[in-house]
Amino acid sequence: MESALDYHTARALLEWQAELGVTDAIGDTPVDRYALPDTAPKAKKPAAVQKTPEKPKQVDPTAVAEKAARAAGSLPELRATMEAFDLCDLKRGARQLVFADGTPGARVMIVGEAPGRDEDREGKPFVGRAGQLLDRMLAAIELNRAESVYITNVLPWRPPQNRDPKPEEIGMMKPFLERHIALAKPEVLVVMGNISCQAVLGKRGITRLRGKWDQALNLPVIPMFHPAYLLRQPQMKRQAWADLLELKARLENG
C-alpha cells in the first residue's frame, strides 16, 4: 500500500516540525490531543510521613507505691496490693511475698530487715534459727506472736544471696511499710537491725542507736540488735537483754 504522502512532502513536514522545536518522537502511534478528557487525573497524595514513636514515660516506682499503699484500707487489701506490685526486681527472684506474722493490733510491732531463705520458703518473717531466738527473747519478757506481737519486714521479698537491700529498694517499699504500720496500729515499734533503722528512723549505726527511744510515724521506737546478728555475736546478748527490759518497762508504764 502506497503512503498517502510522497517522499518530498513528508520530508518537508519533518523539517517544518524540526524548525518548530520538535526533536524527539514520544511514541509510534499519533495522539489526538483534542480528544483527551478535559479533567486531568488527580495527583496521588504523598505517602504519610511516619512519626517517630514517642519514648514511653519513665515510671517512678516510689510514686506508684505511695498511691497504691494509700488506697489500701485494711491489712488484707494491703497484702493484695503488694502481691500485685511488679516494679521491684526482688519479686522476680523470690518464691513468695513475706507479709507478716503474729497478731494484728498488738501493742508491739517488730520491723525486721528482709526475708532470708527460711522466710522465703515459709512465707513468714523471722523463722529458722533467728526466728527461734526472737521467740525466746520475747518469751523472756512475757510476749509472743500468738497474742501480743505483730511482725513484718522492711522488704517483703528475699534479696538474692541474702545481700543487704539497696537504698532504692528500701525507698520503693517504704510507703508499703508505713501504711502497714498505720493499719496495724501498734503502740510501740521495735526496729531490729541497721536496715530497719534506716527505713523507719532514717539513721544507721545499730550499736550506737540500740536501746535508746526515738520517735517516728507518731510512735515511740526502740532499735535493737537483729537476732541473726546475735547468733553471730553471742557476746552482744547482754545488751539485747537490757533492751528487752527497757521495752518491758515501757509497756508496763504504758
GROMACS .gro file of N, CA and C in nm, residues 7-134:
model
  384
    7TYR      N    1   0.758   1.122  -0.073
    7TYR     CA    2   0.883   1.143  -0.001
    7TYR      C    3   0.911   1.290   0.022
    8HIS      N    4   0.901   1.369  -0.079
    8HIS     CA    5   0.935   1.510  -0.066
    8HIS      C    6   0.842   1.584   0.028
    9THR      N    7   0.712   1.550   0.024
    9THR     CA    8   0.615   1.616   0.114
    9THR      C    9   0.642   1.579   0.260
   10ALA      N   10   0.665   1.448   0.283
   10ALA     CA   11   0.692   1.403   0.418
   10ALA      C   12   0.816   1.468   0.476
   11ARG      N   13   0.920   1.481   0.390
   11ARG     CA   14   1.043   1.542   0.437
   11ARG      C   15   1.021   1.690   0.471
   12ALA      N   16   0.944   1.756   0.390
   12ALA     CA   17   0.917   1.897   0.416
   12ALA      C   18   0.844   1.916   0.547
   13LEU      N   19   0.748   1.823   0.577
   13LEU     CA   20   0.674   1.831   0.705
   13LEU      C   21   0.768   1.808   0.825
   14LEU      N   22   0.857   1.713   0.813
   14LEU     CA   23   0.951   1.686   0.922
   14LEU      C   24   1.043   1.805   0.947
   15GLU      N   25   1.093   1.864   0.837
   15GLU     CA   26   1.180   1.979   0.854
   15GLU      C   27   1.105   2.096   0.919
   16TRP      N   28   0.976   2.110   0.880
   16TRP     CA   29   0.895   2.218   0.940
   16TRP      C   30   0.879   2.196   1.092
   17GLN      N   31   0.853   2.067   1.133
   17GLN     CA   32   0.838   2.035   1.276
   17GLN      C   33   0.969   2.057   1.351
   18ALA      N   34   1.082   2.025   1.285
   18ALA     CA   35   1.212   2.046   1.348
   18ALA      C   36   1.235   2.194   1.373
   19GLU      N   37   1.193   2.279   1.277
   19GLU     CA   38   1.208   2.423   1.296
   19GLU      C   39   1.122   2.473   1.412
   20LEU      N   40   1.009   2.404   1.436
   20LEU     CA   41   0.923   2.443   1.549
   20LEU      C   42   0.980   2.398   1.683
   21GLY      N   43   1.083   2.313   1.680
   21GLY     CA   44   1.144   2.267   1.805
   21GLY      C   45   1.122   2.122   1.838
   22VAL      N   46   1.051   2.049   1.754
   22VAL     CA   47   1.028   1.907   1.781
   22VAL      C   48   1.155   1.831   1.747
   23THR      N   49   1.213   1.765   1.846
   23THR     CA   50   1.339   1.693   1.823
   23THR      C   51   1.329   1.544   1.846
   24ASP      N   52   1.227   1.499   1.926
   24ASP     CA   53   1.217   1.356   1.958
   24ASP      C   54   1.075   1.309   1.941
   25ALA      N   55   1.061   1.185   1.900
   25ALA     CA   56   0.930   1.120   1.893
   25ALA      C   57   0.901   1.052   2.025
   26ILE      N   58   0.781   1.069   2.079
   26ILE     CA   59   0.747   1.008   2.208
   26ILE      C   60   0.663   0.884   2.192
   27GLY      N   61   0.631   0.845   2.076
   27GLY     CA   62   0.555   0.722   2.055
   27GLY      C   63   0.538   0.692   1.908
   28ASP      N   64   0.512   0.568   1.877
   28ASP     CA   65   0.492   0.529   1.738
   28ASP      C   66   0.352   0.561   1.689
   29THR      N   67   0.259   0.574   1.784
   29THR     CA   68   0.120   0.598   1.748
   29THR      C   69   0.084   0.743   1.771
   30PRO      N   70   0.025   0.810   1.670
   30PRO     CA   71  -0.013   0.951   1.689
   30PRO      C   72  -0.125   0.965   1.791
   31VAL      N   73  -0.124   1.075   1.868
   31VAL     CA   74  -0.223   1.100   1.972
   31VAL      C   75  -0.300   1.226   1.936
   32ASP      N   76  -0.433   1.212   1.939
   32ASP     CA   77  -0.519   1.327   1.912
   32ASP      C   78  -0.541   1.401   2.044
   33ARG      N   79  -0.468   1.509   2.065
   33ARG     CA   80  -0.477   1.581   2.191
   33ARG      C   81  -0.613   1.645   2.213
   34TYR      N   82  -0.685   1.673   2.103
   34TYR     CA   83  -0.818   1.734   2.117
   34TYR      C   84  -0.922   1.636   2.168
   35ALA      N   85  -0.892   1.508   2.158
   35ALA     CA   86  -0.988   1.406   2.202
   35ALA      C   87  -0.969   1.366   2.347
   36LEU      N   88  -0.865   1.419   2.417
   36LEU     CA   89  -0.840   1.383   2.557
   36LEU      C   90  -0.944   1.446   2.648
   37PRO      N   91  -0.976   1.386   2.763
   37PRO     CA   92  -1.074   1.444   2.856
   37PRO      C   93  -1.027   1.578   2.908
   38ASP      N   94  -1.125   1.662   2.947
   38ASP     CA   95  -1.092   1.795   2.995
   38ASP      C   96  -1.024   1.795   3.132
   39THR      N   97  -1.059   1.696   3.217
   39THR     CA   98  -1.005   1.693   3.354
   39THR      C   99  -0.879   1.610   3.358
   40ALA      N  100  -0.781   1.667   3.419
   40ALA     CA  101  -0.654   1.594   3.435
   40ALA      C  102  -0.668   1.495   3.550
   41PRO      N  103  -0.598   1.384   3.543
   41PRO     CA  104  -0.604   1.287   3.655
   41PRO      C  105  -0.551   1.350   3.783
   42LYS      N  106  -0.615   1.315   3.894
   42LYS     CA  107  -0.575   1.368   4.023
   42LYS      C  108  -0.438   1.313   4.063
   43ALA      N  109  -0.359   1.400   4.115
   43ALA     CA  110  -0.226   1.355   4.160
   43ALA      C  111  -0.241   1.271   4.287
   44LYS      N  112  -0.159   1.171   4.299
   44LYS     CA  113  -0.163   1.086   4.417
   44LYS      C  114  -0.111   1.162   4.538
   45LYS      N  115  -0.177   1.139   4.650
   45LYS     CA  116  -0.132   1.203   4.772
   45LYS      C  117   0.001   1.143   4.815
   46PRO      N  118   0.089   1.226   4.859
   46PRO     CA  119   0.217   1.171   4.906
   46PRO      C  120   0.194   1.080   5.026
   47ALA      N  121   0.278   0.981   5.033
   47ALA     CA  122   0.265   0.886   5.146
   47ALA      C  123   0.283   0.960   5.277
   48ALA      N  124   0.202   0.922   5.373
   48ALA     CA  125   0.209   0.987   5.504
   48ALA      C  126   0.345   0.963   5.568
   49VAL      N  127   0.398   1.070   5.622
   49VAL     CA  128   0.527   1.059   5.689
   49VAL      C  129   0.506   0.993   5.825
   50GLN      N  130   0.579   0.885   5.848
   50GLN     CA  131   0.564   0.814   5.974
   50GLN      C  132   0.630   0.895   6.086
   51LYS      N  133   0.553   0.915   6.192
   51LYS     CA  134   0.604   0.987   6.306
   51LYS      C  135   0.692   0.897   6.390
   52THR      N  136   0.797   0.955   6.443
   52THR     CA  137   0.885   0.879   6.532
   52THR      C  138   0.808   0.849   6.661
   53PRO      N  139   0.799   0.722   6.697
   53PRO     CA  140   0.723   0.689   6.819
   53PRO      C  141   0.782   0.758   6.941
   54GLU      N  142   0.694   0.808   7.026
   54GLU     CA  143   0.740   0.876   7.146
   54GLU      C  144   0.795   0.775   7.246
   55LYS      N  145   0.897   0.817   7.315
   55LYS     CA  146   0.954   0.731   7.417
   55LYS      C  147   0.855   0.717   7.533
   56PRO      N  148   0.841   0.595   7.586
   56PRO     CA  149   0.749   0.579   7.699
   56PRO      C  150   0.796   0.660   7.820
   57LYS      N  151   0.701   0.715   7.890
   57LYS     CA  152   0.733   0.796   8.006
   57LYS      C  153   0.793   0.708   8.116
   58GLN      N  154   0.893   0.764   8.182
   58GLN     CA  155   0.956   0.692   8.291
   58GLN      C  156   0.860   0.683   8.410
   59VAL      N  157   0.849   0.565   8.466
   59VAL     CA  158   0.761   0.542   8.580
   59VAL      C  159   0.842   0.557   8.709
   60ASP      N  160   0.788   0.630   8.803
   60ASP     CA  161   0.851   0.646   8.935
   60ASP      C  162   0.794   0.538   9.026
   61PRO      N  163   0.872   0.431   9.055
   61PRO     CA  164   0.818   0.322   9.138
   61PRO      C  165   0.772   0.368   9.275
   62THR      N  166   0.845   0.462   9.333
   62THR     CA  167   0.807   0.509   9.467
   62THR      C  168   0.672   0.581   9.464
   63ALA      N  169   0.650   0.662   9.361
   63ALA     CA  170   0.522   0.732   9.348
   63ALA      C  171   0.408   0.632   9.328
   64VAL      N  172   0.433   0.529   9.248
   64VAL     CA  173   0.332   0.426   9.227
   64VAL      C  174   0.303   0.353   9.358
   65ALA      N  175   0.409   0.323   9.433
   65ALA     CA  176   0.391   0.254   9.561
   65ALA      C  177   0.314   0.340   9.660
   66GLU      N  178   0.343   0.469   9.662
   66GLU     CA  179   0.272   0.558   9.755
   66GLU      C  180   0.123   0.562   9.724
   67LYS      N  181   0.089   0.572   9.598
   67LYS     CA  182  -0.051   0.577   9.559
   67LYS      C  183  -0.122   0.446   9.591
   68ALA      N  184  -0.056   0.335   9.562
   68ALA     CA  185  -0.116   0.204   9.588
   68ALA      C  186  -0.133   0.180   9.738
   69ALA      N  187  -0.032   0.219   9.816
   69ALA     CA  188  -0.039   0.198   9.960
   69ALA      C  189  -0.152   0.279  10.023
   70ARG      N  190  -0.167   0.405   9.980
   70ARG     CA  191  -0.274   0.489  10.035
   70ARG      C  192  -0.412   0.430  10.008
   71ALA      N  193  -0.426   0.361   9.896
   71ALA     CA  194  -0.557   0.308   9.858
   71ALA      C  195  -0.597   0.185   9.939
   72ALA      N  196  -0.502   0.123  10.006
   72ALA     CA  197  -0.532   0.003  10.085
   72ALA      C  198  -0.600   0.043  10.216
   73GLY      N  199  -0.720  -0.009  10.238
   73GLY     CA  200  -0.795   0.028  10.358
   73GLY      C  201  -0.789  -0.073  10.470
   74SER      N  202  -0.722  -0.185  10.448
   74SER     CA  203  -0.710  -0.288  10.551
   74SER      C  204  -0.584  -0.368  10.525
   75LEU      N  205  -0.545  -0.449  10.622
   75LEU     CA  206  -0.426  -0.532  10.605
   75LEU      C  207  -0.442  -0.633  10.491
   76PRO      N  208  -0.558  -0.700  10.478
   76PRO     CA  209  -0.574  -0.789  10.362
   76PRO      C  210  -0.564  -0.716  10.229
   77GLU      N  211  -0.619  -0.594  10.221
   77GLU     CA  212  -0.609  -0.516  10.098
   77GLU      C  213  -0.464  -0.477  10.071
   78LEU      N  214  -0.391  -0.442  10.176
   78LEU     CA  215  -0.250  -0.406  10.159
   78LEU      C  216  -0.170  -0.525  10.109
   79ARG      N  217  -0.198  -0.640  10.164
   79ARG     CA  218  -0.126  -0.760  10.119
   79ARG      C  219  -0.153  -0.785   9.970
   80ALA      N  220  -0.279  -0.776   9.930
   80ALA     CA  221  -0.315  -0.799   9.790
   80ALA      C  222  -0.248  -0.694   9.700
   81THR      N  223  -0.241  -0.570   9.749
   81THR     CA  224  -0.177  -0.463   9.672
   81THR      C  225  -0.029  -0.491   9.653
   82MET      N  226   0.036  -0.538   9.758
   82MET     CA  227   0.179  -0.568   9.749
   82MET      C  228   0.204  -0.690   9.661
   83GLU      N  229   0.115  -0.786   9.665
   83GLU     CA  230   0.127  -0.901   9.577
   83GLU      C  231   0.122  -0.859   9.430
   84ALA      N  232   0.044  -0.756   9.400
   84ALA     CA  233   0.026  -0.712   9.262
   84ALA      C  234   0.132  -0.611   9.218
   85PHE      N  235   0.217  -0.566   9.309
   85PHE     CA  236   0.318  -0.465   9.277
   85PHE      C  237   0.434  -0.532   9.203
   86ASP      N  238   0.458  -0.490   9.080
   86ASP     CA  239   0.557  -0.557   8.994
   86ASP      C  240   0.679  -0.472   8.962
   87LEU      N  241   0.698  -0.361   9.029
   87LEU     CA  242   0.807  -0.270   8.993
   87LEU      C  243   0.936  -0.295   9.071
   88CYS      N  244   0.931  -0.386   9.167
   88CYS     CA  245   1.051  -0.419   9.244
   88CYS      C  246   1.111  -0.547   9.187
   89ASP      N  247   1.236  -0.539   9.144
   89ASP     CA  248   1.301  -0.653   9.081
   89ASP      C  249   1.318  -0.771   9.177
   90LEU      N  250   1.319  -0.745   9.307
   90LEU     CA  251   1.334  -0.855   9.404
   90LEU      C  252   1.223  -0.958   9.390
   91LYS      N  253   1.107  -0.914   9.348
   91LYS     CA  254   0.993  -1.005   9.337
   91LYS      C  255   1.020  -1.117   9.238
   92ARG      N  256   1.097  -1.087   9.131
   92ARG     CA  257   1.121  -1.187   9.027
   92ARG      C  258   1.207  -1.303   9.076
   93GLY      N  259   1.292  -1.275   9.174
   93GLY     CA  260   1.381  -1.381   9.222
   93GLY      C  261   1.334  -1.449   9.349
   94ALA      N  262   1.225  -1.401   9.407
   94ALA     CA  263   1.175  -1.458   9.533
   94ALA      C  264   1.067  -1.562   9.507
   95ARG      N  265   1.051  -1.651   9.600
   95ARG     CA  266   0.946  -1.753   9.587
   95ARG      C  267   0.808  -1.694   9.613
   96GLN      N  268   0.801  -1.610   9.715
   96GLN     CA  269   0.670  -1.557   9.753
   96GLN      C  270   0.686  -1.432   9.837
   97LEU      N  271   0.576  -1.363   9.854
   97LEU     CA  272   0.571  -1.245   9.940
   97LEU      C  273   0.575  -1.288  10.086
   98VAL      N  274   0.657  -1.221  10.164
   98VAL     CA  275   0.659  -1.241  10.309
   98VAL      C  276   0.595  -1.118  10.371
   99PHE      N  277   0.471  -1.131  10.413
   99PHE     CA  278   0.393  -1.015  10.455
   99PHE      C  279   0.406  -0.987  10.604
  100ALA      N  280   0.361  -1.078  10.687
  100ALA     CA  281   0.361  -1.053  10.831
  100ALA      C  282   0.334  -1.182  10.906
  101ASP      N  283   0.349  -1.174  11.037
  101ASP     CA  284   0.315  -1.284  11.127
  101ASP      C  285   0.278  -1.224  11.262
  102GLY      N  286   0.208  -1.301  11.341
  102GLY     CA  287   0.171  -1.254  11.473
  102GLY      C  288   0.028  -1.203  11.478
  103THR      N  289   0.005  -1.109  11.568
  103THR     CA  290  -0.130  -1.062  11.597
  103THR      C  291  -0.150  -0.918  11.552
  104PRO      N  292  -0.227  -0.894  11.446
  104PRO     CA  293  -0.256  -0.755  11.406
  104PRO      C  294  -0.326  -0.681  11.520
  105GLY      N  295  -0.288  -0.558  11.543
  105GLY     CA  296  -0.346  -0.481  11.652
  105GLY      C  297  -0.275  -0.499  11.784
  106ALA      N  298  -0.168  -0.579  11.788
  106ALA     CA  299  -0.091  -0.598  11.911
  106ALA      C  300  -0.023  -0.469  11.951
  107ARG      N  301   0.011  -0.456  12.078
  107ARG     CA  302   0.074  -0.334  12.127
  107ARG      C  303   0.214  -0.315  12.068
  108VAL      N  304   0.283  -0.425  12.043
  108VAL     CA  305   0.421  -0.420  11.994
  108VAL      C  306   0.426  -0.467  11.850
  109MET      N  307   0.490  -0.387  11.765
  109MET     CA  308   0.514  -0.427  11.626
  109MET      C  309   0.664  -0.427  11.601
  110ILE      N  310   0.715  -0.539  11.553
  110ILE     CA  311   0.857  -0.554  11.524
  110ILE      C  312   0.878  -0.542  11.374
  111VAL      N  313   0.976  -0.462  11.336
  111VAL     CA  314   1.012  -0.445  11.196
  111VAL      C  315   1.152  -0.501  11.174
  112GLY      N  316   1.159  -0.610  11.099
  112GLY     CA  317   1.288  -0.667  11.064
  112GLY      C  318   1.340  -0.608  10.934
  113GLU      N  319   1.441  -0.675  10.876
  113GLU     CA  320   1.507  -0.618  10.759
  113GLU      C  321   1.450  -0.673  10.629
  114ALA      N  322   1.477  -0.799  10.600
  114ALA     CA  323   1.431  -0.862  10.476
  114ALA      C  324   1.426  -1.012  10.498
  115PRO      N  325   1.344  -1.083  10.421
  115PRO     CA  326   1.336  -1.228  10.437
  115PRO      C  327   1.468  -1.296  10.399
  116GLY      N  328   1.495  -1.404  10.469
  116GLY     CA  329   1.606  -1.492  10.432
  116GLY      C  330   1.552  -1.615  10.362
  117ARG      N  331   1.636  -1.718  10.354
  117ARG     CA  332   1.596  -1.839  10.283
  117ARG      C  333   1.476  -1.906  10.348
  118ASP      N  334   1.479  -1.919  10.481
  118ASP     CA  335   1.368  -1.986  10.550
  118ASP      C  336   1.238  -1.906  10.538
  119GLU      N  337   1.250  -1.775  10.552
  119GLU     CA  338   1.131  -1.690  10.540
  119GLU      C  339   1.072  -1.695  10.399
  120ASP      N  340   1.160  -1.697  10.301
  120ASP     CA  341   1.115  -1.703  10.162
  120ASP      C  342   1.042  -1.835  10.135
  121ARG      N  343   1.088  -1.941  10.198
  121ARG     CA  344   1.025  -2.072  10.178
  121ARG      C  345   0.891  -2.082  10.250
  122GLU      N  346   0.883  -2.029  10.371
  122GLU     CA  347   0.762  -2.046  10.452
  122GLU      C  348   0.663  -1.929  10.438
  123GLY      N  349   0.709  -1.815  10.387
  123GLY     CA  350   0.619  -1.701  10.370
  123GLY      C  351   0.589  -1.626  10.498
  124LYS      N  352   0.675  -1.641  10.600
  124LYS     CA  353   0.657  -1.570  10.727
  124LYS      C  354   0.790  -1.507  10.769
  125PRO      N  355   0.785  -1.391  10.835
  125PRO     CA  356   0.909  -1.330  10.882
  125PRO      C  357   0.961  -1.397  11.009
  126PHE      N  358   1.091  -1.392  11.027
  126PHE     CA  359   1.156  -1.442  11.147
  126PHE      C  360   1.122  -1.588  11.176
  127VAL      N  361   1.163  -1.675  11.087
  127VAL     CA  362   1.156  -1.819  11.112
  127VAL      C  363   1.299  -1.873  11.104
  128GLY      N  364   1.317  -2.001  11.121
  128GLY     CA  365   1.452  -2.055  11.125
  128GLY      C  366   1.518  -2.022  11.258
  129ARG      N  367   1.650  -2.027  11.261
  129ARG     CA  368   1.725  -2.007  11.386
  129ARG      C  369   1.704  -1.866  11.441
  130ALA      N  370   1.706  -1.766  11.353
  130ALA     CA  371   1.686  -1.628  11.401
  130ALA      C  372   1.546  -1.611  11.458
  131GLY      N  373   1.447  -1.672  11.396
  131GLY     CA  374   1.312  -1.662  11.446
  131GLY      C  375   1.294  -1.733  11.580
  132GLN      N  376   1.359  -1.846  11.596
  132GLN     CA  377   1.352  -1.919  11.723
  132GLN      C  378   1.415  -1.838  11.836
  133LEU      N  379   1.527  -1.772  11.804
  133LEU     CA  380   1.590  -1.687  11.906
  133LEU      C  381   1.500  -1.570  11.940
  134LEU      N  382   1.437  -1.511  11.841
  134LEU     CA  383   1.345  -1.399  11.868
  134LEU      C  384   1.231  -1.445  11.958
   0.00000   0.00000   0.00000
